[in-house]
Tab-separated table of C-alpha atoms in Angstrom:
chain	number	residue	atom	x	y	z
P	1	MET	CA	-3.540	34.447	-23.818
P	2	ARG	CA	-6.388	36.943	-23.986
P	3	PHE	CA	-7.934	36.032	-20.593
P	4	PHE	CA	-5.855	35.195	-17.538
P	5	PRO	CA	-7.363	32.215	-15.649
P	6	ILE	CA	-8.284	32.890	-12.039
P	7	PHE	CA	-10.568	31.324	-9.415
P	8	LEU	CA	-12.929	33.443	-7.313
P	9	ASP	CA	-13.974	32.589	-3.772
P	10	PRO	CA	-17.800	32.493	-3.886
P	11	SER	CA	-18.011	33.207	-0.162
P	12	ALA	CA	-16.253	36.587	-0.581
P	13	GLY	CA	-19.381	38.372	-1.788
P	14	SER	CA	-22.355	38.001	-4.085
P	15	PHE	CA	-22.721	37.462	-7.812
P	16	VAL	CA	-25.100	39.706	-9.716
P	17	VAL	CA	-26.980	38.055	-12.590
P	18	ALA	CA	-29.312	40.018	-14.867
P	19	GLY	CA	-31.809	38.687	-17.371
P	20	ASN	CA	-34.540	36.112	-17.906
P	21	GLY	CA	-34.239	33.137	-20.189
P	22	GLU	CA	-32.144	30.032	-20.597
P	23	ALA	CA	-28.714	31.671	-20.625
P	24	ALA	CA	-29.276	33.516	-17.345
P	25	GLU	CA	-30.829	30.446	-15.726
P	26	ALA	CA	-27.812	28.352	-16.710
P	27	LYS	CA	-25.433	30.836	-15.087
P	28	VAL	CA	-27.533	30.898	-11.920
P	29	ARG	CA	-27.517	27.093	-11.705
P	30	LEU	CA	-23.747	27.035	-12.183
P	31	LEU	CA	-23.171	29.611	-9.450
P	32	GLU	CA	-25.636	27.929	-7.120
P	33	SER	CA	-23.841	24.577	-7.533
P	34	ALA	CA	-20.631	26.305	-6.406
P	35	GLY	CA	-22.343	27.537	-3.237
P	36	ALA	CA	-22.284	31.173	-4.348
P	37	ARG	CA	-24.693	33.839	-3.146
P	38	VAL	CA	-26.577	35.128	-6.160
P	39	ARG	CA	-28.690	38.246	-6.662
P	40	TRP	CA	-30.741	37.452	-9.752
P	41	PHE	CA	-32.527	40.387	-11.356
P	42	ALA	CA	-35.000	38.392	-13.387
P	43	ALA	CA	-38.522	37.959	-12.081
P	44	PRO	CA	-41.208	39.845	-14.038
P	45	ASN	CA	-43.461	40.350	-11.017
P	46	ASN	CA	-43.080	42.842	-8.178
P	47	GLY	CA	-41.091	42.177	-5.051
P	48	HIS	CA	-38.485	39.480	-4.669
P	49	ALA	CA	-38.079	35.896	-3.513
P	50	THR	CA	-35.235	33.935	-1.997
P	51	LEU	CA	-34.496	30.416	-3.249
P	52	GLY	CA	-31.645	28.940	-1.207
P	53	GLN	CA	-28.608	31.112	-1.890
P	54	VAL	CA	-30.386	32.811	-4.800
P	55	GLU	CA	-32.228	36.074	-4.211
P	56	VAL	CA	-34.617	36.829	-7.079
P	57	LEU	CA	-35.502	40.509	-7.614
P	58	ALA	CA	-37.875	42.138	-10.080
P	59	ARG	CA	-36.275	45.558	-10.369
P	60	THR	CA	-33.413	46.656	-12.589
P	61	PRO	CA	-29.968	46.096	-11.043
P	62	LEU	CA	-28.868	49.687	-11.761
P	63	GLU	CA	-31.580	50.914	-9.398
P	64	SER	CA	-30.392	48.633	-6.616
P	65	ASP	CA	-27.604	48.579	-4.092
P	66	LEU	CA	-24.982	46.316	-5.627
P	67	GLY	CA	-22.508	46.692	-2.809
P	68	GLY	CA	-20.506	43.563	-2.098
P	69	ALA	CA	-20.749	42.295	-5.666
P	70	ILE	CA	-17.640	40.376	-6.698
P	71	ALA	CA	-18.787	39.765	-10.290
P	72	VAL	CA	-21.592	40.702	-12.672
P	73	ILE	CA	-23.105	38.448	-15.344
P	74	SER	CA	-25.667	39.834	-17.756
P	75	ALA	CA	-27.916	38.134	-20.278
P	76	ALA	CA	-30.559	40.849	-20.281
P	77	GLY	CA	-30.058	42.169	-23.816
P	78	ASP	CA	-29.566	45.756	-24.925
P	79	PRO	CA	-29.471	48.384	-23.582
P	80	LEU	CA	-29.031	46.899	-20.081
P	81	ASP	CA	-26.110	44.659	-21.080
P	82	GLY	CA	-24.047	47.669	-22.175
P	83	GLN	CA	-25.084	49.739	-19.160
P	84	LEU	CA	-24.090	47.008	-16.720
P	85	TYR	CA	-20.775	46.543	-18.493
P	86	GLU	CA	-19.948	50.257	-18.146
P	87	TRP	CA	-21.157	50.317	-14.523
P	88	ALA	CA	-19.065	47.304	-13.485
P	89	LYS	CA	-15.976	48.321	-15.411
P	90	ALA	CA	-16.008	51.791	-13.808
P	91	ARG	CA	-15.948	50.108	-10.398
P	92	SER	CA	-13.322	47.469	-11.327
P	93	ILE	CA	-15.840	44.678	-10.814
P	94	PRO	CA	-15.405	41.708	-13.202
P	95	VAL	CA	-18.251	41.598	-15.725
P	96	ASN	CA	-19.408	39.052	-18.269
P	97	VAL	CA	-22.057	39.730	-20.899
P	98	VAL	CA	-23.178	36.404	-22.301
P	99	ASP	CA	-22.182	35.852	-25.951
P	100	ARG	CA	-20.651	39.342	-26.141
P	101	PRO	CA	-16.864	38.902	-25.760
P	102	GLU	CA	-16.298	42.597	-26.406
P	103	LEU	CA	-18.343	43.349	-23.262
P	104	CYS	CA	-16.468	40.964	-20.974
P	105	THR	CA	-13.636	41.462	-18.546
P	106	PHE	CA	-13.906	37.785	-17.580
P	107	ILE	CA	-15.389	34.655	-19.124
P	108	THR	CA	-16.983	31.569	-17.573
P	109	PRO	CA	-15.086	28.513	-18.774
P	110	ALA	CA	-16.215	24.934	-19.278
P	111	ILE	CA	-15.758	23.438	-15.808
P	112	ILE	CA	-14.753	19.993	-14.575
P	113	ASP	CA	-15.700	19.734	-10.907
P	114	ARG	CA	-14.090	17.036	-8.766
P	115	GLY	CA	-14.577	18.673	-5.398
P	116	GLU	CA	-11.210	20.030	-4.328
P	117	VAL	CA	-9.958	19.642	-7.899
P	118	VAL	CA	-11.467	21.996	-10.472
P	119	VAL	CA	-10.340	22.236	-14.089
P	120	ALA	CA	-11.443	25.154	-16.264
P	121	VAL	CA	-11.246	25.147	-20.055
P	122	GLY	CA	-11.538	28.420	-21.959
P	123	THR	CA	-11.290	29.571	-25.562
P	124	SER	CA	-11.283	33.316	-24.850
P	125	GLY	CA	-15.028	33.258	-25.400
P	126	SER	CA	-14.620	32.502	-29.100
P	127	ALA	CA	-15.660	28.841	-29.189
P	128	PRO	CA	-17.659	27.718	-26.129
P	129	VAL	CA	-18.854	24.508	-27.796
P	130	LEU	CA	-15.236	23.550	-28.478
P	131	ALA	CA	-14.418	24.240	-24.831
P	132	ARG	CA	-17.182	21.842	-23.802
P	133	ARG	CA	-15.820	19.155	-26.123
P	134	ILE	CA	-12.343	19.569	-24.624
P	135	ARG	CA	-13.868	19.362	-21.153
P	136	GLU	CA	-15.539	16.060	-22.075
P	137	GLN	CA	-12.210	14.611	-23.164
P	138	ILE	CA	-10.482	15.711	-19.956
P	139	GLU	CA	-13.382	14.285	-17.932
P	140	THR	CA	-12.542	10.809	-19.203
P	141	LEU	CA	-8.913	11.141	-18.084
P	142	LEU	CA	-9.449	12.399	-14.535
P	143	PRO	CA	-10.164	9.797	-11.845
P	144	ALA	CA	-13.596	10.227	-10.306
P	145	ARG	CA	-12.139	10.477	-6.787
P	146	ILE	CA	-9.249	12.802	-7.540
P	147	GLY	CA	-10.967	15.485	-5.450
P	148	GLU	CA	-10.934	13.108	-2.473
P	149	LEU	CA	-7.201	12.617	-2.976
P	150	ALA	CA	-6.708	16.387	-2.979
P	151	ALA	CA	-8.747	16.676	0.232
P	152	ILE	CA	-6.599	14.044	1.959
P	153	ILE	CA	-3.439	15.825	0.837
P	154	GLY	CA	-4.843	19.092	2.173
P	155	HIS	CA	-5.570	17.411	5.503
P	156	TRP	CA	-1.925	16.332	5.814
P	157	ARG	CA	-0.292	19.412	4.358
P	158	ALA	CA	0.350	21.316	7.595
P	159	ARG	CA	1.743	18.262	9.383
P	160	VAL	CA	4.072	17.468	6.506
P	161	ALA	CA	5.286	21.074	6.393
P	162	LYS	CA	6.027	20.907	10.117
P	163	LYS	CA	8.035	17.689	9.799
P	164	LEU	CA	9.790	18.418	6.514
P	165	ARG	CA	11.151	21.958	6.527
P	166	ALA	CA	12.948	21.965	3.187
P	167	ILE	CA	10.810	22.685	0.126
P	168	ARG	CA	12.705	20.062	-1.865
P	169	ASP	CA	11.976	17.373	0.741
P	170	ARG	CA	8.292	18.257	0.776
P	171	ARG	CA	8.101	18.152	-3.014
P	172	ARG	CA	9.690	14.710	-3.137
P	173	PHE	CA	7.427	13.499	-0.367
P	174	TRP	CA	4.254	14.559	-2.171
P	175	GLU	CA	5.542	13.054	-5.422
P	176	GLN	CA	5.870	9.743	-3.588
P	177	VAL	CA	2.353	10.100	-2.190
P	178	ILE	CA	0.797	10.929	-5.556
P	179	ASP	CA	2.718	8.241	-7.452
P	180	GLY	CA	2.365	5.529	-4.828
P	181	PRO	CA	-0.051	3.373	-2.841
P	182	ALA	CA	-1.519	6.264	-0.845
P	183	ALA	CA	-2.956	7.896	-3.944
P	184	GLN	CA	-4.187	4.582	-5.322
P	185	ALA	CA	-5.984	3.868	-2.051
P	186	ALA	CA	-7.627	7.305	-2.113
P	187	LEU	CA	-8.671	6.932	-5.743
P	188	SER	CA	-10.221	3.564	-4.857
P	189	GLY	CA	-12.281	5.127	-2.077
P	190	LYS	CA	-10.107	3.729	0.740
P	191	ALA	CA	-9.439	6.894	2.728
P	192	ILE	CA	-8.329	5.073	5.901
P	193	GLU	CA	-5.724	3.090	3.972
P	194	ALA	CA	-4.556	6.270	2.249
P	195	ASP	CA	-4.086	8.040	5.591
P	196	ALA	CA	-2.166	5.066	6.995
P	197	SER	CA	0.115	4.966	3.957
P	198	ILE	CA	0.853	8.698	4.208
P	199	ALA	CA	1.565	8.381	7.928
P	200	THR	CA	4.057	5.560	7.299
P	201	LEU	CA	5.744	7.447	4.492
P	202	LEU	CA	6.011	10.598	6.606
P	203	GLU	CA	7.606	8.671	9.447
P	204	GLN	CA	10.159	7.218	7.018
P	205	ALA	CA	10.848	10.611	5.477
P	206	ASN	CA	11.248	12.210	8.904
P	207	ASN	CA	13.825	9.534	9.781
P	208	GLY	CA	15.654	10.050	6.510
P	209	GLU	CA	14.615	6.581	5.299
P	210	ALA	CA	12.097	7.481	2.613
P	211	LEU	CA	12.295	5.260	-0.429
P	212	ARG	CA	10.020	5.277	-3.398
P	213	GLN	CA	7.257	2.723	-2.780
P	214	GLY	CA	6.382	0.327	-5.562
P	215	ILE	CA	2.881	-0.797	-6.408
P	216	VAL	CA	1.368	-3.528	-8.576
P	217	HIS	CA	-1.692	-3.018	-10.760
P	218	ILE	CA	-3.317	-6.293	-11.799
P	219	VAL	CA	-5.062	-5.116	-14.943
P	220	GLY	CA	-7.650	-6.755	-17.151
P	221	ALA	CA	-6.971	-5.887	-20.807
P	222	GLY	CA	-10.299	-7.162	-22.119
P	223	PRO	CA	-10.789	-9.645	-24.973
P	224	GLY	CA	-8.557	-7.915	-27.511
P	225	ASP	CA	-10.067	-4.719	-28.877
P	226	PRO	CA	-8.065	-1.789	-27.396
P	227	ASP	CA	-11.192	0.371	-27.420
P	228	LEU	CA	-12.639	-1.948	-24.755
P	229	LEU	CA	-9.925	-1.017	-22.252
P	230	THR	CA	-11.337	0.714	-19.194
P	231	ILE	CA	-10.190	4.229	-18.418
P	232	LYS	CA	-8.636	2.972	-15.190
P	233	ALA	CA	-6.705	0.287	-17.072
P	234	LEU	CA	-5.413	2.798	-19.597
P	235	ARG	CA	-4.345	5.134	-16.794
P	236	ALA	CA	-2.372	2.363	-15.071
P	237	MET	CA	-0.712	1.354	-18.361
P	238	GLN	CA	0.298	4.943	-19.062
P	239	ASP	CA	1.819	5.253	-15.581
P	240	ALA	CA	3.737	1.949	-15.545
P	241	ASP	CA	7.482	1.480	-15.243
P	242	ILE	CA	7.298	-2.201	-16.174
P	243	VAL	CA	4.528	-4.353	-17.699
P	244	PHE	CA	4.321	-8.135	-17.411
P	245	HIS	CA	1.897	-9.399	-20.060
P	246	ASP	CA	0.576	-12.705	-21.401
P	247	GLU	CA	-0.066	-13.939	-24.939
P	248	LEU	CA	-3.738	-12.904	-24.834
P	249	VAL	CA	-2.758	-9.225	-24.771
P	250	THR	CA	-2.828	-7.986	-28.356
P	251	PRO	CA	-0.125	-5.779	-29.912
P	252	GLU	CA	-2.745	-3.034	-30.313
P	253	ILE	CA	-3.281	-3.012	-26.556
P	254	LEU	CA	0.453	-3.022	-25.829
P	255	GLU	CA	0.739	0.099	-27.977
P	256	ARG	CA	-1.293	1.904	-25.305
P	257	VAL	CA	1.405	1.232	-22.690
P	258	ARG	CA	3.710	4.137	-21.859
P	259	ARG	CA	6.376	4.103	-24.558
P	260	ASP	CA	9.386	4.036	-22.247
P	261	ALA	CA	7.965	1.320	-19.971
P	262	GLU	CA	9.729	-2.048	-19.966
P	263	ARG	CA	7.606	-4.841	-21.481
P	264	VAL	CA	8.145	-8.407	-20.259
P	265	PHE	CA	6.354	-11.365	-21.875
P	266	VAL	CA	5.421	-14.014	-19.297
P	267	GLY	CA	2.775	-15.889	-21.262
P	268	LYS	CA	2.174	-19.560	-21.850
P	269	LYS	CA	1.101	-21.172	-25.094
P	270	ARG	CA	-0.238	-24.654	-25.680
P	271	GLY	CA	2.744	-27.019	-25.816
P	272	ASP	CA	5.033	-24.365	-24.329
P	273	HIS	CA	4.903	-23.922	-20.566
P	274	GLY	CA	6.714	-20.580	-20.809
P	275	VAL	CA	7.273	-18.747	-17.532
P	276	GLY	CA	5.780	-20.561	-14.540
P	277	GLN	CA	3.359	-18.839	-12.187
P	278	ASP	CA	5.770	-18.980	-9.261
P	279	GLU	CA	8.396	-17.191	-11.345
P	280	ILE	CA	5.857	-14.560	-12.438
P	281	ASN	CA	4.943	-13.977	-8.799
P	282	ARG	CA	8.606	-13.615	-7.858
P	283	ARG	CA	9.260	-11.107	-10.630
P	284	ILE	CA	6.339	-8.798	-9.889
P	285	VAL	CA	7.131	-8.763	-6.160
P	286	GLU	CA	10.802	-8.059	-6.889
P	287	ALA	CA	9.935	-5.186	-9.245
P	288	ALA	CA	7.543	-3.613	-6.736
P	289	ARG	CA	10.060	-3.879	-3.908
P	290	ALA	CA	12.559	-2.100	-6.163
P	291	GLY	CA	10.171	0.868	-6.207
P	292	GLN	CA	8.698	0.307	-9.652
P	293	ARG	CA	5.123	0.895	-10.740
P	294	VAL	CA	4.229	-2.560	-11.995
P	295	VAL	CA	1.372	-3.561	-14.287
P	296	ARG	CA	0.451	-7.234	-14.546
P	297	LEU	CA	-1.534	-7.114	-17.782
P	298	LYS	CA	-3.913	-9.997	-18.488
P	299	GLY	CA	-6.334	-10.758	-21.289
P	300	GLY	CA	-9.992	-10.493	-20.301
P	301	ASP	CA	-10.586	-10.045	-16.585
P	302	PRO	CA	-7.865	-11.049	-14.099
P	303	PHE	CA	-10.376	-12.737	-11.785
P	304	VAL	CA	-12.037	-14.918	-14.454
P	305	PHE	CA	-9.655	-17.826	-15.216
P	306	GLY	CA	-6.796	-15.338	-15.089
P	307	ARG	CA	-5.057	-16.354	-11.841
P	308	GLY	CA	-5.461	-12.808	-10.575
P	309	GLY	CA	-6.672	-14.127	-7.234
P	310	GLU	CA	-3.512	-16.179	-6.785
P	311	GLU	CA	-1.324	-13.176	-7.510
P	312	VAL	CA	-3.267	-11.033	-5.034
P	313	GLU	CA	-2.625	-13.593	-2.305
P	314	VAL	CA	1.109	-13.535	-3.075
P	315	LEU	CA	1.191	-9.732	-2.960
P	316	ARG	CA	-0.683	-9.703	0.348
P	317	GLU	CA	1.778	-12.132	1.903
P	318	ALA	CA	4.706	-10.102	0.554
P	319	GLY	CA	3.285	-6.854	1.952
P	320	VAL	CA	3.296	-5.229	-1.498
P	321	ALA	CA	0.672	-2.618	-2.316
P	322	TYR	CA	-1.616	-3.572	-5.185
P	323	VAL	CA	-4.712	-2.477	-7.082
P	324	VAL	CA	-7.018	-4.741	-9.084
P	325	VAL	CA	-8.370	-3.200	-12.286
P	326	PRO	CA	-11.164	-5.323	-13.765
P	327	GLY	CA	-11.459	-5.857	-17.486
P	328	ILE	CA	-14.253	-6.878	-19.820
P	329	THR	CA	-14.141	-10.650	-19.664
P	330	SER	CA	-14.286	-12.573	-22.936
P	331	ALA	CA	-17.727	-14.028	-22.261
P	332	LEU	CA	-19.207	-10.533	-22.272
P	333	GLY	CA	-17.042	-8.855	-24.903
P	334	CYS	CA	-17.137	-11.656	-27.476
P	335	ALA	CA	-20.840	-12.348	-27.012
P	336	ALA	CA	-21.618	-8.664	-27.478
P	337	GLU	CA	-19.586	-8.550	-30.689
P	338	ALA	CA	-21.506	-11.575	-31.968
P	339	GLU	CA	-24.806	-9.957	-30.922
P	340	LEU	CA	-25.363	-13.121	-28.904
P	341	PRO	CA	-27.350	-12.526	-25.684
P	342	LEU	CA	-26.207	-14.827	-22.906
P	343	THR	CA	-29.577	-14.547	-21.209
P	344	PHE	CA	-33.016	-14.117	-22.698
P	345	ARG	CA	-36.423	-14.161	-21.085
P	346	ASN	CA	-37.989	-17.648	-21.135
P	347	GLU	CA	-34.997	-19.044	-23.066
P	348	SER	CA	-32.001	-18.671	-20.788
P	349	THR	CA	-32.259	-17.719	-17.143
P	350	ARG	CA	-28.767	-18.759	-16.059
P	351	VAL	CA	-25.197	-18.525	-17.366
P	352	ALA	CA	-22.499	-21.030	-16.435
P	353	VAL	CA	-18.900	-20.006	-17.112
P	354	ILE	CA	-16.392	-22.856	-17.248
P	355	THR	CA	-12.932	-23.556	-18.635
P	356	ALA	CA	-12.626	-26.227	-21.310
P	357	HIS	CA	-8.940	-26.495	-20.500
P	358	ARG	CA	-9.848	-28.939	-17.709
P	359	ALA	CA	-12.570	-30.695	-19.658
P	360	ASP	CA	-10.352	-33.716	-20.360
P	361	GLN	CA	-10.422	-34.719	-16.714
P	362	SER	CA	-12.374	-37.919	-16.379
P	363	ALA	CA	-13.894	-36.782	-13.084
P	364	ALA	CA	-15.438	-33.643	-14.604
P	365	ASP	CA	-19.098	-33.310	-13.526
P	366	TRP	CA	-21.340	-31.958	-16.315
P	367	SER	CA	-24.657	-32.640	-14.598
P	368	GLY	CA	-24.978	-29.043	-13.408
P	369	PHE	CA	-25.148	-27.817	-17.009
P	370	ALA	CA	-27.920	-30.119	-18.247
P	371	ASP	CA	-30.724	-27.573	-17.757
P	372	PRO	CA	-31.813	-26.313	-21.227
P	373	LEU	CA	-32.383	-22.862	-19.705
P	374	THR	CA	-28.661	-22.613	-18.918
P	375	THR	CA	-26.280	-20.956	-21.364
P	376	VAL	CA	-22.863	-22.598	-21.044
P	377	VAL	CA	-19.792	-20.483	-21.853
P	378	ALA	CA	-16.513	-22.383	-22.066
P	379	TYR	CA	-13.169	-20.552	-22.097
P	380	MET	CA	-10.119	-21.981	-23.891
P	381	GLY	CA	-12.497	-23.998	-25.989
P	382	LEU	CA	-10.701	-25.028	-29.191
P	383	SER	CA	-8.752	-28.030	-27.946
P	384	GLY	CA	-11.511	-29.082	-25.552
P	385	ALA	CA	-14.464	-28.776	-27.946
P	386	SER	CA	-15.063	-32.523	-28.273
P	387	LYS	CA	-14.893	-32.993	-24.490
P	388	VAL	CA	-17.403	-30.157	-23.960
P	389	ARG	CA	-19.696	-31.739	-26.547
P	390	ASP	CA	-19.468	-35.230	-25.050
P	391	GLY	CA	-19.838	-34.007	-21.483
P	392	LEU	CA	-22.945	-31.918	-22.131
P	393	ILE	CA	-24.666	-34.567	-24.255
P	394	ALA	CA	-23.890	-37.272	-21.689
P	395	ALA	CA	-25.382	-35.007	-19.001
P	396	GLY	CA	-28.610	-34.739	-20.965
P	397	ARG	CA	-28.301	-31.709	-23.241
P	398	ASP	CA	-30.032	-32.121	-26.572
P	399	PRO	CA	-27.430	-32.784	-29.331
P	400	ALA	CA	-29.340	-30.264	-31.481
P	401	THR	CA	-28.803	-27.446	-28.965
P	402	PRO	CA	-27.477	-24.327	-30.779
P	403	ALA	CA	-23.751	-23.768	-30.303
P	404	ALA	CA	-21.177	-21.189	-31.333
P	405	VAL	CA	-17.402	-20.987	-31.378
P	406	ILE	CA	-16.044	-17.431	-31.276
P	407	ALA	CA	-12.363	-17.292	-32.159
P	408	ARG	CA	-10.208	-14.201	-31.606
P	409	GLY	CA	-13.289	-12.319	-30.479
P	410	THR	CA	-13.320	-8.484	-30.794
P	411	ARG	CA	-10.054	-8.580	-32.763
P	412	LYS	CA	-9.710	-7.592	-36.410
P	413	ASP	CA	-9.519	-11.246	-37.489
P	414	SER	CA	-12.363	-12.543	-35.313
P	415	LYS	CA	-14.409	-15.442	-36.667
P	416	ILE	CA	-17.653	-17.017	-35.502
P	417	ALA	CA	-18.924	-20.496	-36.402
P	418	VAL	CA	-22.451	-21.579	-35.432
P	419	GLY	CA	-24.298	-24.882	-35.588
P	420	ARG	CA	-25.415	-27.758	-33.362
P	421	LEU	CA	-23.859	-29.013	-30.158
P	422	ASP	CA	-23.093	-32.429	-31.699
P	423	ALA	CA	-21.033	-30.646	-34.388
P	424	LEU	CA	-18.991	-28.639	-31.894
P	425	ALA	CA	-15.606	-30.130	-32.834
P	426	ALA	CA	-16.193	-29.274	-36.491
P	427	LEU	CA	-17.237	-25.738	-35.542
P	428	ALA	CA	-13.999	-25.326	-33.593
P	429	ALA	CA	-12.000	-26.419	-36.634
P	430	GLN	CA	-13.970	-24.007	-38.801
P	431	ALA	CA	-13.281	-21.082	-36.449
P	432	GLY	CA	-9.524	-21.571	-36.714
P	433	LYS	CA	-6.833	-20.579	-34.239
P	434	GLY	CA	-7.570	-19.257	-30.756
P	435	PRO	CA	-8.096	-17.832	-28.318
P	436	ALA	CA	-11.648	-19.095	-28.586
P	437	LEU	CA	-14.865	-19.199	-26.645
P	438	ILE	CA	-17.630	-21.809	-26.845
P	439	VAL	CA	-21.245	-20.827	-26.219
P	440	VAL	CA	-23.952	-23.478	-25.948
P	441	GLY	CA	-27.610	-22.604	-25.459
P	442	GLN	CA	-30.839	-21.527	-27.109
P	443	THR	CA	-29.769	-17.875	-27.245
P	444	VAL	CA	-27.170	-18.706	-29.913
P	445	ARG	CA	-30.123	-18.680	-32.334
P	446	ARG	CA	-30.438	-14.949	-31.718
P	447	SER	CA	-26.870	-14.118	-32.738
P	448	ALA	CA	-26.177	-12.168	-35.912
P	449	LYS	CA	-24.210	-15.105	-37.386
P	450	TRP	CA	-27.031	-17.602	-36.816
P	451	ILE	CA	-29.578	-15.278	-38.375
P	452	ALA	CA	-27.299	-14.673	-41.377
P	453	GLU	CA	-26.762	-18.436	-41.873
P	454	LEU	CA	-30.524	-18.979	-41.682
P	455	ALA	CA	-31.058	-16.294	-44.310
P	456	LYS	CA	-28.583	-18.066	-46.622
P	457	GLU	CA	-30.475	-21.336	-46.239
P	458	HIS	CA	-33.757	-19.657	-47.138
P	459	ALA	CA	-32.166	-17.929	-50.133
P	460	ALA	CA	-30.853	-21.268	-51.400
């Protein structure tokens, strides 16, 4: 470790910056964003100006009173860079000469700023671009509101220290806060709920009753491609103790779950009722009450034909903490893969999302989907393709309306079949095994598959 990481309090004094140009301006902007007082020796004209916390001076810094300086940054070029380095070093003031590691007693790292939480990435000044790349990767892993969580913890810190005298008790308490519902509430922007959860936990801890609190994450896994997982979904999966998943969750997605987490299949397949919803509800409540971090992992989005709403109601009634993590629903993910716009100006002004699983009900009303400007998207479409076809045509849709069946969308073995609405059952057979999505509407003509089929016809 060539440079020891340390954080300076910008209110303890002023920062001296020397030089004109992009490098100096960047350092000034960085310091200004941190609320630091800056004396910037840069302006080519006489006199000086004050811009917020930045005082701009035209004279050389070595001819000025630099008392109160807590750090010096120079991008002025030779000979001033070397002179400032010697001046600052003689006075034990940290100094950084931009792009001159040999003239630095400190470096400015790549910074991730989340309010109370700040992460600095350094490469000893040898590879600043690499440091920025590392920062970008860390940025994707840190919750956006983690600084708010730190602020809430700071607000409670003195009270917790007063109630819990032993360091070990305080450490365990804060582990429960960070791993439990209080942190999840804070990270979701629910500060009042976070405070209430901490207050309850502190009361339990003070009475010697503290138990680890479980929590359920109802997570949308997207249509199948693991790269379509949201960052929040991935974070929940990596933090889980137990994962209840259905058959729509691909093995590639399950590989992203924490390796030592328990995986429980609770799916249903056509012809096999599998685990009933009531039993699934019982299991996730039981696991949460046992103090486990539970993930209920669902294909697509949990609130689009995923019964996520039903499970939320059960968790509410049971008094179990929960977080809903949306996923990319199949209608959006599969259509995007097929380059099939669900809306298009003057061609489709409305999208109707239905489930073909219920299409065999004789009382099904298709009249609301007769408008030719409506794109109809039917989930679970393979077995119900003929019913979707008959219902839409009976309601008034043109039998020649473009239609597509997207099977196993976004997965490695995805397949798309396109044609006319009156040939929908044949298209479903052509697409093969599910899960599958049916899309009916004029915008199907704009999909990559339709255009490719048209090109084949012209070539023939």
